Tab-separated table of N, CA and C and ligand atoms in Angstrom:
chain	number	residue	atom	x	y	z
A	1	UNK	N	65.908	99.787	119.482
A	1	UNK	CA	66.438	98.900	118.464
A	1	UNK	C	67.800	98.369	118.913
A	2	UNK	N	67.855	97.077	118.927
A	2	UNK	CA	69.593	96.276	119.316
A	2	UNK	C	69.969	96.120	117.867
A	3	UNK	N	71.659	96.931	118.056
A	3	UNK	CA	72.409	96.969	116.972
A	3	UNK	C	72.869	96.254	116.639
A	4	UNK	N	73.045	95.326	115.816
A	4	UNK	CA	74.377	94.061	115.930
A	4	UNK	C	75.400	94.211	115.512
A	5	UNK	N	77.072	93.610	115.838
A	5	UNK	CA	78.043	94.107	115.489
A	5	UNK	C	78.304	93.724	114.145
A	6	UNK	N	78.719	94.429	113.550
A	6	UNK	CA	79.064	93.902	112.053
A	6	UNK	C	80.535	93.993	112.021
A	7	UNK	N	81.098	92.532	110.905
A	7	UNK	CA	82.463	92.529	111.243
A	7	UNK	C	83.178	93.074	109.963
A	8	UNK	N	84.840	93.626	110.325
A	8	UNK	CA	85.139	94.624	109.145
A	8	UNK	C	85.663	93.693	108.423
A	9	UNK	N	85.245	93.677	107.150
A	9	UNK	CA	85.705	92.792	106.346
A	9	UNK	C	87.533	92.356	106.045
A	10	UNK	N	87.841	91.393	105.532
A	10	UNK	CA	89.187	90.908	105.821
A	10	UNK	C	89.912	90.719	104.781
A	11	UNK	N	91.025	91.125	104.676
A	11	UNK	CA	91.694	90.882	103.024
A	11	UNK	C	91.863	88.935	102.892
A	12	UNK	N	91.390	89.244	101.365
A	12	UNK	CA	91.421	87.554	101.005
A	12	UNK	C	93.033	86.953	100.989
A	13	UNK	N	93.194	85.964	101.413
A	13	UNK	CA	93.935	85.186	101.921
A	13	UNK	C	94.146	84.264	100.192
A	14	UNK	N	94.854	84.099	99.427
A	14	UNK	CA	94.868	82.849	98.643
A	14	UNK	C	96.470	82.435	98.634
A	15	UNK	N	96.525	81.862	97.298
A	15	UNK	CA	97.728	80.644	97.542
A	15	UNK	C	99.227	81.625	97.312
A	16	UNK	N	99.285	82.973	96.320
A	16	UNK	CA	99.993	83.951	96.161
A	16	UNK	C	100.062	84.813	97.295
A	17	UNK	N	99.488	85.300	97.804
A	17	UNK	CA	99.269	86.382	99.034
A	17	UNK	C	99.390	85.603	100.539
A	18	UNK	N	99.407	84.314	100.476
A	18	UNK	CA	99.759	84.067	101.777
A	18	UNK	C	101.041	84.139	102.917
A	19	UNK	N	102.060	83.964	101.823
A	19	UNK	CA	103.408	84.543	102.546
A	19	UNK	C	103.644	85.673	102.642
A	20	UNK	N	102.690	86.608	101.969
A	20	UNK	CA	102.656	88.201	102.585
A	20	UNK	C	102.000	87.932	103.988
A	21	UNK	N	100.910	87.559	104.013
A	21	UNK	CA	100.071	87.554	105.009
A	21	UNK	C	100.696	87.044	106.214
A	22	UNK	N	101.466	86.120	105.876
A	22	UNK	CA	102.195	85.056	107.121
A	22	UNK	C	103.881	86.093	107.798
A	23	UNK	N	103.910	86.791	106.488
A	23	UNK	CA	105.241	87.356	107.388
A	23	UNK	C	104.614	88.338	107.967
A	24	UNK	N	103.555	89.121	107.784
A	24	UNK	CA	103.132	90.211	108.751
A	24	UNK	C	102.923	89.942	110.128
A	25	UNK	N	101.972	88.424	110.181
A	25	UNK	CA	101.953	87.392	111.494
A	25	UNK	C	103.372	87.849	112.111
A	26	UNK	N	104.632	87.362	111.658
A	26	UNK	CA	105.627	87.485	111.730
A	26	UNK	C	106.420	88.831	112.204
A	27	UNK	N	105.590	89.776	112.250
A	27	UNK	CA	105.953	91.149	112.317
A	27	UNK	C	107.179	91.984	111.145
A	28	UNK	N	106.726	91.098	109.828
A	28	UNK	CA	107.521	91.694	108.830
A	28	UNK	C	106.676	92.183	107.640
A	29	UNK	N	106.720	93.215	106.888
A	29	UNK	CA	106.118	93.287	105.944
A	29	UNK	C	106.995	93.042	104.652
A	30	UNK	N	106.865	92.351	103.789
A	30	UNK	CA	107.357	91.795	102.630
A	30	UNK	C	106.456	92.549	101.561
A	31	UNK	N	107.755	92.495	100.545
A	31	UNK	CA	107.194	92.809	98.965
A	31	UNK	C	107.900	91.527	98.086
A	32	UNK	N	107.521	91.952	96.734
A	32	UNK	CA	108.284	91.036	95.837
A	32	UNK	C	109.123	91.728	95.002
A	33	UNK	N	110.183	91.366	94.787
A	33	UNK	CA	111.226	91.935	93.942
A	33	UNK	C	111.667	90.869	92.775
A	34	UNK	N	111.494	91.151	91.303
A	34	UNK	CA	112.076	90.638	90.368
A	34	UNK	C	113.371	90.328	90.437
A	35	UNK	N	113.746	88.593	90.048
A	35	UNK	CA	115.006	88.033	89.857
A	35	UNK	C	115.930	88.767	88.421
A	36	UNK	N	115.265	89.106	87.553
A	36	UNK	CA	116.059	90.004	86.191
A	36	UNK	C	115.845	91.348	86.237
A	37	UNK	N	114.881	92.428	86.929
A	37	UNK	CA	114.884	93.904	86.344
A	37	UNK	C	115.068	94.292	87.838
A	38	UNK	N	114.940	93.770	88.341
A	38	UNK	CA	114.594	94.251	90.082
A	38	UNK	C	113.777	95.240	90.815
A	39	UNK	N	113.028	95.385	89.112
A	39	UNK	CA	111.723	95.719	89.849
A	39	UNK	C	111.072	95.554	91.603
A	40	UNK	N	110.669	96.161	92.139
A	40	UNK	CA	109.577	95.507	93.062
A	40	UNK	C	108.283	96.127	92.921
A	41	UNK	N	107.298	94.824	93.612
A	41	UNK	CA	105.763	96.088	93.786
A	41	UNK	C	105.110	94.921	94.568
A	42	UNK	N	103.798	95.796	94.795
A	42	UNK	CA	102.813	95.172	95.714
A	42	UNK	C	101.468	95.642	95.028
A	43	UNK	N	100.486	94.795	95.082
A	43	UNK	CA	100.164	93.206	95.738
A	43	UNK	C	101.569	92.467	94.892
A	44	UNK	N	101.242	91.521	95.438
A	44	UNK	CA	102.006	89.684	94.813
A	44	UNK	C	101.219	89.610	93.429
A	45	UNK	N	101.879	89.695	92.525
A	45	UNK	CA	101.238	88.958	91.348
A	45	UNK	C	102.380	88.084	90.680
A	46	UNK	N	101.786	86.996	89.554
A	46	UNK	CA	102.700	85.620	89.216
A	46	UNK	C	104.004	86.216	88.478
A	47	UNK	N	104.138	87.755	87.639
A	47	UNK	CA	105.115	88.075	86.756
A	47	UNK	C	105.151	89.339	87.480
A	48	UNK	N	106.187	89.979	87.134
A	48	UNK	CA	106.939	91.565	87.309
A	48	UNK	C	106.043	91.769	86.196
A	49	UNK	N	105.109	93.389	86.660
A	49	UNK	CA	104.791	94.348	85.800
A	49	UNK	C	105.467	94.964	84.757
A	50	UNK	N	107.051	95.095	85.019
A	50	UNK	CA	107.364	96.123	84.114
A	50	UNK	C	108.392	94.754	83.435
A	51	UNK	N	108.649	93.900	83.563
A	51	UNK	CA	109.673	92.891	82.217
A	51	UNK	C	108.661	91.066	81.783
A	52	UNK	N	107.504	91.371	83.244
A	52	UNK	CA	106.747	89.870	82.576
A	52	UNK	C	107.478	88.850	82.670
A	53	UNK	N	108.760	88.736	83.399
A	53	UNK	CA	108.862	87.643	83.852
A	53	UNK	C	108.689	86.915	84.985
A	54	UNK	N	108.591	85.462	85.418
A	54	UNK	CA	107.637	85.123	86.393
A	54	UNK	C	108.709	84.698	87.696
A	55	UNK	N	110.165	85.434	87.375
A	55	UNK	CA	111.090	85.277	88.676
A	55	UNK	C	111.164	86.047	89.110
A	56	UNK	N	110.894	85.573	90.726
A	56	UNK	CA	110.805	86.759	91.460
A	56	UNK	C	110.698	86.276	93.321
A	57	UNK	N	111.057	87.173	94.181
A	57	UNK	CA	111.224	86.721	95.620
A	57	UNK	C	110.699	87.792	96.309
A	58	UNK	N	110.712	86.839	97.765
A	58	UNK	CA	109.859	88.623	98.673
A	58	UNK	C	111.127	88.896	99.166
A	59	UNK	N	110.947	90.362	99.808
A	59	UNK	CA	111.995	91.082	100.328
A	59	UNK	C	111.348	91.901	101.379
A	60	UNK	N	112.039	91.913	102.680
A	60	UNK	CA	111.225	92.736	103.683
A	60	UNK	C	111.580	93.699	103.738
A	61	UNK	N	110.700	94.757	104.015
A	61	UNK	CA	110.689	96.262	103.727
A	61	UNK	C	111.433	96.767	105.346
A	62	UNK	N	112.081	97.958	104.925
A	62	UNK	CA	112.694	99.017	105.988
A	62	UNK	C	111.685	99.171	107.070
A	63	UNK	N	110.451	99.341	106.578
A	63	UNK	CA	109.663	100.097	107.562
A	63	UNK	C	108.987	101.658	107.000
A	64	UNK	N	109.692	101.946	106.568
A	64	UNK	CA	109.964	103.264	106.393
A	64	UNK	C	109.642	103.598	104.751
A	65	UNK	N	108.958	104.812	104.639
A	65	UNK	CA	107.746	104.722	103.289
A	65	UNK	C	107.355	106.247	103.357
A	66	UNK	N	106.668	106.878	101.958
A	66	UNK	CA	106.371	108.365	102.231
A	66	UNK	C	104.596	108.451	101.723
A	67	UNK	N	104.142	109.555	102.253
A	67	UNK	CA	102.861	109.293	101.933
A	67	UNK	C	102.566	110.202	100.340
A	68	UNK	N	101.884	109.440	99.407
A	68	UNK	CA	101.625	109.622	98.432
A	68	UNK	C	100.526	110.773	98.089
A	69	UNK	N	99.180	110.224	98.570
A	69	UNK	CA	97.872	110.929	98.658
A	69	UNK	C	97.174	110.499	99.397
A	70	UNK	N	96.029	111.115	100.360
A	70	UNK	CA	95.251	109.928	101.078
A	70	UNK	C	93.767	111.022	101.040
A	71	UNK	N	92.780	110.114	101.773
A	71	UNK	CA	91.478	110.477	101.551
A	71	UNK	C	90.903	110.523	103.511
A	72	UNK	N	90.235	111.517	103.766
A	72	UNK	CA	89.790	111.375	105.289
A	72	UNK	C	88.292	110.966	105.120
A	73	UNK	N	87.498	109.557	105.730
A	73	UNK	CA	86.374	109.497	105.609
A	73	UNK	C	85.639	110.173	106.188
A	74	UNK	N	84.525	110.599	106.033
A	74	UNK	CA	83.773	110.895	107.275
A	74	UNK	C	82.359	110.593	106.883
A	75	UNK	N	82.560	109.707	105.953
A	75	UNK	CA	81.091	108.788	106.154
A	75	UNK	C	81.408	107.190	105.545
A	76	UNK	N	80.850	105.975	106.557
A	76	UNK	CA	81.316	104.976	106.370
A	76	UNK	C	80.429	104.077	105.213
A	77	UNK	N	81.246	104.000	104.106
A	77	UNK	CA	80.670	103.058	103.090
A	77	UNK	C	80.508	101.600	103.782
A	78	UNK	N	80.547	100.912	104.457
A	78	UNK	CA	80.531	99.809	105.374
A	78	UNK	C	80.513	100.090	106.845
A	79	UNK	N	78.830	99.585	107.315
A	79	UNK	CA	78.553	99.694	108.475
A	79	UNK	C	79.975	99.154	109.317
A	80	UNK	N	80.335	98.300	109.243
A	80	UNK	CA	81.490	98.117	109.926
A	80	UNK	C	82.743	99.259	110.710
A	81	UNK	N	82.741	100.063	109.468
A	81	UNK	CA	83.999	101.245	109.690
A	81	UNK	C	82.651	102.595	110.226
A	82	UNK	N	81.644	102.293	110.716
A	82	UNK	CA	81.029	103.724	111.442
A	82	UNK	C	81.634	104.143	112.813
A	83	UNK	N	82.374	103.319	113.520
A	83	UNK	CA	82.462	103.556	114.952
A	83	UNK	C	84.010	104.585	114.537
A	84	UNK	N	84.653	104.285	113.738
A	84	UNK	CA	86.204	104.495	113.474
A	84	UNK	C	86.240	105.761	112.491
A	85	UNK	N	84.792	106.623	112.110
A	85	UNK	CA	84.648	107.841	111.791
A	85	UNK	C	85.617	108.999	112.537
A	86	UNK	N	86.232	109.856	111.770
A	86	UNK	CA	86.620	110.129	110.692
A	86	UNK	C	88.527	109.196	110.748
A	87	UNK	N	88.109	108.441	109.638
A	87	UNK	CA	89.673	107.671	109.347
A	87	UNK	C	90.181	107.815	107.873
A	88	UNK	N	91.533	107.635	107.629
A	88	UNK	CA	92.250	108.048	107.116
A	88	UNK	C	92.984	106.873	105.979
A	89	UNK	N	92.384	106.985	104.977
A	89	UNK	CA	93.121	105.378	103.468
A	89	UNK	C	93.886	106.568	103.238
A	90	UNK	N	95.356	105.665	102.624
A	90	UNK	CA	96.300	106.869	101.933
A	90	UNK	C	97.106	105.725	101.177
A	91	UNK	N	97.661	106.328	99.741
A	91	UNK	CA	98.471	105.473	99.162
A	91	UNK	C	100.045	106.080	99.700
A	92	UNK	N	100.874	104.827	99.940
A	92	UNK	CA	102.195	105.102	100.635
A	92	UNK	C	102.788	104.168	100.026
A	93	UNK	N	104.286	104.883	99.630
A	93	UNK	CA	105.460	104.356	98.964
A	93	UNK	C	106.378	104.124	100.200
A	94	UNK	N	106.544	102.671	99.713
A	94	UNK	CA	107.698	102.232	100.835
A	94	UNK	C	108.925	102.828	100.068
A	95	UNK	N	110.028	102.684	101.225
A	95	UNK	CA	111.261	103.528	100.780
A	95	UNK	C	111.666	102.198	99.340
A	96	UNK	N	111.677	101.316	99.535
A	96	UNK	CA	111.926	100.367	98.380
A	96	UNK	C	111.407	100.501	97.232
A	97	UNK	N	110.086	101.031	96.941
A	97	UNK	CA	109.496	101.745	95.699
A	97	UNK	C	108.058	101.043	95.259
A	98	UNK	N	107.555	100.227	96.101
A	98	UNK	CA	105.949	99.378	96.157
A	98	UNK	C	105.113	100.446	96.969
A	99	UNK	N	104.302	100.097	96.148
A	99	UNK	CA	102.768	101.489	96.836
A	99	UNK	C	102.147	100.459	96.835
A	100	UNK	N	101.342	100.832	98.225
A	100	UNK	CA	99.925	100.148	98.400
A	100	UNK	C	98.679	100.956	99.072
A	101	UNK	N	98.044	100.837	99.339
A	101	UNK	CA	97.025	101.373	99.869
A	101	UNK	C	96.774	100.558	101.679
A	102	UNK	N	96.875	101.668	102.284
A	102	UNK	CA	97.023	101.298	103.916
A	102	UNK	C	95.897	102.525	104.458
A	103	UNK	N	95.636	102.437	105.659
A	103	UNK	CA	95.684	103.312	106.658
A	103	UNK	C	96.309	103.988	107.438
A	104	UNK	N	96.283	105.606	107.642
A	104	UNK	CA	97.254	106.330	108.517
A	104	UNK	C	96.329	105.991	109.532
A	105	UNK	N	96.842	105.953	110.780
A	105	UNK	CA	96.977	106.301	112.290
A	105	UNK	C	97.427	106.954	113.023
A	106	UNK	N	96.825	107.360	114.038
A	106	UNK	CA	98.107	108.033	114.953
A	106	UNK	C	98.146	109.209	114.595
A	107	UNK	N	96.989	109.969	113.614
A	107	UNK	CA	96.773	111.322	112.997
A	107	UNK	C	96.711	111.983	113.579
A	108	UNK	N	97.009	113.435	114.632
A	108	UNK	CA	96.225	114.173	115.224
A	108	UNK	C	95.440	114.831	114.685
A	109	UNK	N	96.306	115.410	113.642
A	109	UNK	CA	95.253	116.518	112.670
A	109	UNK	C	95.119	116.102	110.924
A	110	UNK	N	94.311	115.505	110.445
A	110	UNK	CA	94.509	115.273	109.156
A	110	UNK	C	94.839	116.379	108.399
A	111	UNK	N	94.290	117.432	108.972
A	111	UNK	CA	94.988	118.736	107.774
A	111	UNK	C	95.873	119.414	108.133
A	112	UNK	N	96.825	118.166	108.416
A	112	UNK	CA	98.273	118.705	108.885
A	112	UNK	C	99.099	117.736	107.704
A	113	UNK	N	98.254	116.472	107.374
A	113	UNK	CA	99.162	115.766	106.288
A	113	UNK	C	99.563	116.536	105.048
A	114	UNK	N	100.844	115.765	104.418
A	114	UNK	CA	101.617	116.639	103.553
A	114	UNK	C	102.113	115.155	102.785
A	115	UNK	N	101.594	115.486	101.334
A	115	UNK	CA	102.322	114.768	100.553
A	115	UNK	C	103.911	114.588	100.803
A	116	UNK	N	104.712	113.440	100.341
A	116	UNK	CA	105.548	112.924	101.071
A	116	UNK	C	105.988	113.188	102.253
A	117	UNK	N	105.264	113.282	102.651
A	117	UNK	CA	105.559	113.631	104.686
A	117	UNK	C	106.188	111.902	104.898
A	118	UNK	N	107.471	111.604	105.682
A	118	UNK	CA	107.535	110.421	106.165
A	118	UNK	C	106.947	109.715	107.049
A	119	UNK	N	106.741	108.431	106.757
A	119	UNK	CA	105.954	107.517	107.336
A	119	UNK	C	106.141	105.861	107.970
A	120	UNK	N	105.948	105.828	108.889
A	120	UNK	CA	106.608	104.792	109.154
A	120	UNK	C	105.762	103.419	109.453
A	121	UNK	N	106.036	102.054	109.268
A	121	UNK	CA	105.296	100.910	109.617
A	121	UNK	C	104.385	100.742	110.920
A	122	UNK	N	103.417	100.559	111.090
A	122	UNK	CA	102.831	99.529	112.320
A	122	UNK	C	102.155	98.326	111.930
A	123	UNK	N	102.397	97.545	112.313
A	123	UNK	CA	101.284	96.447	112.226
A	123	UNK	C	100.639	95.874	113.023
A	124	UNK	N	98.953	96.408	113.008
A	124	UNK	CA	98.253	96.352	113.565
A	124	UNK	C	97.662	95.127	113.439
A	125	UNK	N	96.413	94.327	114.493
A	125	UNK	CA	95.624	93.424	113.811
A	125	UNK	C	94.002	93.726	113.791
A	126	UNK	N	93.367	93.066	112.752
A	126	UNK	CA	92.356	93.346	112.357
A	126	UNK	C	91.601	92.151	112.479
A	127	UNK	N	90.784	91.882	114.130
A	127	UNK	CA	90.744	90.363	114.101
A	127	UNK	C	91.553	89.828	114.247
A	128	UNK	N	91.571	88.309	113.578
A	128	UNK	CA	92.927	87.737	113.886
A	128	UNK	C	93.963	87.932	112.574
A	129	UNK	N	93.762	89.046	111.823
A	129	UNK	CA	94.631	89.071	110.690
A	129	UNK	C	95.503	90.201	110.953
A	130	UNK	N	96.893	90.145	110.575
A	130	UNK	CA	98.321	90.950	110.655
A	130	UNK	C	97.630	91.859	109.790
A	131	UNK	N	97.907	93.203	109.322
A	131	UNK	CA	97.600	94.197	108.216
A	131	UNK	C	99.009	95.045	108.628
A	132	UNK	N	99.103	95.853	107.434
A	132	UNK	CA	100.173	96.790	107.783
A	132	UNK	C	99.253	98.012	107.482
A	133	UNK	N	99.504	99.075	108.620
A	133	UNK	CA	99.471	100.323	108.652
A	133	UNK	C	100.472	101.516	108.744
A	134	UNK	N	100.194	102.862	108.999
A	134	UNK	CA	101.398	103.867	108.657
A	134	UNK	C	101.184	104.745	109.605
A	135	UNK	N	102.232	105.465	110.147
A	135	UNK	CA	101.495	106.981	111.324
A	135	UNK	C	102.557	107.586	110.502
A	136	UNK	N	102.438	108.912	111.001
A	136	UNK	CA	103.095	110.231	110.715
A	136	UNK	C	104.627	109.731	111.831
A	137	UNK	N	105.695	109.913	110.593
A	137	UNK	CA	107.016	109.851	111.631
A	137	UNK	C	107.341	111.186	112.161
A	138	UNK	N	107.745	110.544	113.275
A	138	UNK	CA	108.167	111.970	114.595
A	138	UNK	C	109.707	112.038	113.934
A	139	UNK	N	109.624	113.372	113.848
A	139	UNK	CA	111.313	113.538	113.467
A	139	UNK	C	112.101	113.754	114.824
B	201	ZN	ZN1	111.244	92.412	86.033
């Protein structure tokens, strides 16, 4: 039987999320930070979660973020992610205070991770798209 490659699917691109997308190109990862509470968070949405108002700017992140919780696959819900068995989704707080959901890398041992263990930026590409990912920081 010839396998065919299947491709890993790609985060959607629209008219809000594109200057995230474009500064990663850029080798920056951006959040948005509220013009009145100074809130920040991630994804991009049109208002701040916590005051609802719709001012607001990106701000590029340190790099530098702690790991929240994460999950080790070891079975791929999308033929795509079978070759990349056993990998690692984890929610991670940038030091600025936006959680998102990324991938660790660079794991040796997953059952060595430790809630807020520090973590630091890579940005990898996925195809031709920028993504941000996280490894375990070397102290
Ligand atoms: Zn606000």
């Amino acid at each position: 039987m010839i396998e065919t490659a299947i491709d890993v699917p790609l985060p959607v691109h629209d008219e809000l999320s594109a200057p995230y997308w474009a500064a990663l190109e850029e080798g920056r990862h951006v959040f948005a930070r509220c013009s009145v509470c100074r809130n920040a968070w991630l994804p991009p949405r049109r208002e701040c979660p916590r005051c609802l108002e719709p001012a607001w700017t990106w701000e590029t992140a340190s790099g530098a973020a702690r790991l929240i919780s994460w999950v080790v696959y070891h079975i791929a819900f999308h033929p795509a992610f079978k070759g990349r068995l056993p990998y690692t989704v984890a929610i991670v707080e940038l030091a600025e205070g936006p959680r998102l959901i990324s991938n660790l890398v660079d794991v040796d041992d997953p059952e060595r991770l430790q809630i807020d263990q520090p973590l630091r930026l890579t940005i990898e590409r996925e195809r031709d798209v920028a993504v941000p990912r996280y490894r375990p920081e070397t102290c």
